[in-house]
PDB file of C-alpha atoms in Angstrom:
ATOM      1  CA  UNK A 545     114.401 110.934 106.591  1.00 43.00           C
ATOM      2  CA  UNK A 546     117.270 111.935 108.772  1.00 46.00           C
ATOM      3  CA  UNK A 547     115.560 113.575 111.724  1.00 55.00           C
ATOM      4  CA  UNK A 548     114.370 111.384 114.548  1.00 65.00           C
ATOM      5  CA  UNK A 549     110.581 111.209 114.696  1.00 78.00           C
ATOM      6  CA  UNK A 550     110.072 112.334 111.098  1.00 84.00           C
ATOM      7  CA  UNK A 551     108.051 110.118 108.801  1.00 90.00           C
ATOM      8  CA  UNK A 552     106.827 110.222 105.225  1.00 91.00           C
ATOM      9  CA  UNK A 553     103.519 112.060 104.924  1.00 96.00           C
ATOM     10  CA  UNK A 554     100.997 111.531 102.143  1.00 97.00           C
ATOM     11  CA  UNK A 555      97.782 113.464 101.613  1.00 98.00           C
ATOM     12  CA  UNK A 556      94.715 111.515 100.489  1.00 98.00           C
ATOM     13  CA  UNK A 557      91.634 112.824  98.726  1.00 98.00           C
ATOM     14  CA  UNK A 558      88.771 110.571  99.791  1.00 98.00           C
ATOM     15  CA  UNK A 559      84.994 110.189  99.678  1.00 98.00           C
ATOM     16  CA  UNK A 560      83.110 108.594 102.589  1.00 97.00           C
ATOM     17  CA  UNK A 561      81.454 105.269 101.715  1.00 98.00           C
ATOM     18  CA  UNK A 562      78.759 103.036 103.167  1.00 96.00           C
ATOM     19  CA  UNK A 563      77.840  99.420 102.450  1.00 95.00           C
ATOM     20  CA  UNK A 564      74.737  98.807 100.331  1.00 95.00           C
ATOM     21  CA  UNK A 565      72.251  95.970 100.877  1.00 96.00           C
ATOM     22  CA  UNK A 566      74.642  93.455  99.307  1.00 95.00           C
ATOM     23  CA  UNK A 567      77.573  94.626 101.440  1.00 94.00           C
ATOM     24  CA  UNK A 568      79.420  96.412  98.629  1.00 96.00           C
ATOM     25  CA  UNK A 569      80.732  99.878  99.435  1.00 97.00           C
ATOM     26  CA  UNK A 570      79.101 102.817  97.629  1.00 97.00           C
ATOM     27  CA  UNK A 571      79.841 106.555  97.758  1.00 97.00           C
ATOM     28  CA  UNK A 572      77.958 108.016 100.715  1.00 96.00           C
ATOM     29  CA  UNK A 573      75.827 111.084  99.940  1.00 93.00           C
ATOM     30  CA  UNK A 574      75.646 113.916 102.475  1.00 90.00           C
ATOM     31  CA  UNK A 575      72.472 115.788 103.507  1.00 91.00           C
ATOM     32  CA  UNK A 576      72.358 117.447 100.054  1.00 93.00           C
ATOM     33  CA  UNK A 577      72.601 114.107  98.248  1.00 93.00           C
ATOM     34  CA  UNK A 578      76.168 114.828  97.119  1.00 92.00           C
ATOM     35  CA  UNK A 579      79.208 112.621  97.715  1.00 94.00           C
ATOM     36  CA  UNK A 580      81.779 115.121  98.988  1.00 95.00           C
ATOM     37  CA  UNK A 581      85.574 115.016  99.003  1.00 96.00           C
ATOM     38  CA  UNK A 582      87.540 115.212 102.236  1.00 96.00           C
ATOM     39  CA  UNK A 583      91.281 115.026 102.819  1.00 97.00           C
ATOM     40  CA  UNK A 584      93.289 113.111 105.369  1.00 98.00           C
ATOM     41  CA  UNK A 585      96.967 112.325 105.753  1.00 97.00           C
ATOM     42  CA  UNK A 586      99.156 109.568 107.079  1.00 97.00           C
ATOM     43  CA  UNK A 587     100.124 110.069 110.699  1.00 94.00           C
ATOM     44  CA  UNK A 588     102.858 108.704 112.912  1.00 93.00           C
ATOM     45  CA  UNK A 589     100.513 105.994 114.223  1.00 94.00           C
ATOM     46  CA  UNK A 590      98.638 105.209 110.982  1.00 96.00           C
ATOM     47  CA  UNK A 591      98.326 101.426 110.617  1.00 97.00           C
ATOM     48  CA  UNK A 592      98.628  99.499 107.364  1.00 97.00           C
ATOM     49  CA  UNK A 593     100.029 100.497 103.983  1.00 96.00           C
ATOM     50  CA  UNK A 594      98.607 102.522 101.106  1.00 97.00           C
ATOM     51  CA  UNK A 595      98.426 100.415  97.939  1.00 98.00           C
ATOM     52  CA  UNK A 596      96.419 102.243  95.254  1.00 98.00           C
ATOM     53  CA  UNK A 597      93.315 104.373  94.576  1.00 98.00           C
ATOM     54  CA  UNK A 598      90.100 102.524  95.391  1.00 98.00           C
ATOM     55  CA  UNK A 599      91.478 101.320  98.715  1.00 98.00           C
ATOM     56  CA  UNK A 600      89.400 101.926 101.818  1.00 98.00           C
ATOM     57  CA  UNK A 601      90.726 103.709 104.871  1.00 98.00           C
ATOM     58  CA  UNK A 602      89.349 104.447 108.328  1.00 98.00           C
ATOM     59  CA  UNK A 603      89.437 107.837 110.012  1.00 95.00           C
ATOM     60  CA  UNK A 604      90.081 108.411 113.693  1.00 92.00           C
ATOM     61  CA  UNK A 605      86.277 108.722 114.076  1.00 93.00           C
ATOM     62  CA  UNK A 606      85.795 105.255 112.504  1.00 95.00           C
ATOM     63  CA  UNK A 607      84.383 106.703 109.280  1.00 96.00           C
ATOM     64  CA  UNK A 608      85.246 104.560 106.256  1.00 97.00           C
ATOM     65  CA  UNK A 609      86.245 106.382 103.081  1.00 98.00           C
ATOM     66  CA  UNK A 610      87.614 105.382  99.680  1.00 98.00           C
ATOM     67  CA  UNK A 611      90.919 106.867  98.553  1.00 98.00           C
ATOM     68  CA  UNK A 612      90.469 108.565  95.168  1.00 98.00           C
ATOM     69  CA  UNK A 613      93.892 110.232  94.929  1.00 98.00           C
ATOM     70  CA  UNK A 614      97.162 110.365  96.879  1.00 98.00           C
ATOM     71  CA  UNK A 615      99.965 112.907  96.790  1.00 97.00           C
ATOM     72  CA  UNK A 616     103.127 113.571  98.788  1.00 97.00           C
ATOM     73  CA  UNK A 617     102.857 116.184 101.519  1.00 97.00           C
ATOM     74  CA  UNK A 618     105.641 118.178 103.179  1.00 96.00           C
ATOM     75  CA  UNK A 619     106.233 117.029 106.759  1.00 96.00           C
ATOM     76  CA  UNK A 620     106.095 120.629 107.971  1.00 96.00           C
ATOM     77  CA  UNK A 621     102.598 121.076 106.464  1.00 96.00           C
ATOM     78  CA  UNK A 622     101.121 117.981 108.095  1.00 95.00           C
ATOM     79  CA  UNK A 623      99.107 119.873 110.726  1.00 95.00           C
ATOM     80  CA  UNK A 624      96.817 121.304 108.032  1.00 96.00           C
ATOM     81  CA  UNK A 625      95.213 117.853 107.584  1.00 96.00           C
ATOM     82  CA  UNK A 626      93.705 115.309 109.964  1.00 96.00           C
ATOM     83  CA  UNK A 627      95.620 112.030 110.267  1.00 96.00           C
ATOM     84  CA  UNK A 628      93.838 108.833 109.312  1.00 97.00           C
ATOM     85  CA  UNK A 629      93.695 105.847 111.648  1.00 97.00           C
ATOM     86  CA  UNK A 630      94.369 102.924 109.317  1.00 98.00           C
ATOM     87  CA  UNK A 631      94.432 101.651 105.762  1.00 98.00           C
ATOM     88  CA  UNK A 632      92.067  98.743 105.182  1.00 98.00           C
ATOM     89  CA  UNK A 633      92.923  95.847 102.872  1.00 97.00           C
ATOM     90  CA  UNK A 634      89.515  96.231 101.173  1.00 97.00           C
ATOM     91  CA  UNK A 635      88.938  97.952  97.834  1.00 98.00           C
ATOM     92  CA  UNK A 636      85.760  99.312  96.258  1.00 98.00           C
ATOM     93  CA  UNK A 637      84.513  97.911  92.962  1.00 97.00           C
ATOM     94  CA  UNK A 638      85.982  99.615  89.914  1.00 97.00           C
ATOM     95  CA  UNK A 639      82.690 101.357  89.025  1.00 97.00           C
ATOM     96  CA  UNK A 640      82.658 103.090  92.437  1.00 97.00           C
ATOM     97  CA  UNK A 641      86.276 104.213  91.976  1.00 98.00           C
ATOM     98  CA  UNK A 642      85.510 105.469  88.459  1.00 97.00           C
ATOM     99  CA  UNK A 643      82.529 107.481  89.800  1.00 96.00           C
ATOM    100  CA  UNK A 644      84.844 109.076  92.368  1.00 97.00           C
ATOM    101  CA  UNK A 645      87.523 109.830  89.770  1.00 97.00           C
ATOM    102  CA  UNK A 646      84.888 111.385  87.491  1.00 96.00           C
ATOM    103  CA  UNK A 647      83.786 113.690  90.341  1.00 93.00           C
ATOM    104  CA  UNK A 648      87.411 114.632  90.988  1.00 92.00           C
ATOM    105  CA  UNK A 649      88.054 115.632  87.373  1.00 87.00           C
ATOM    106  CA  UNK A 650      85.047 118.016  87.293  1.00 82.00           C
TER     107      UNK A 650
END
């Protein structure tokens, strides 16, 4: 990154989550009962570090979502996606991640 102010941008495919009665995060269904994919990207002020799929992140609207997939994104294309606020150090259980990956491969 040679230009001042440029930063590495990654695009994340995520599914919103919510805690269940035992406090474990589960995929959050929408009004139609479907867990839907949304995409976000790292921004200049994104806090924390991405580690791996299954990690939780928080949007600028304080929505918590699980990262299912990550890919590099061209800096010049960054305005097509909403930046995320922060990466959390929490991960979903493997079965929740696997359910998200299964949805992604459909």
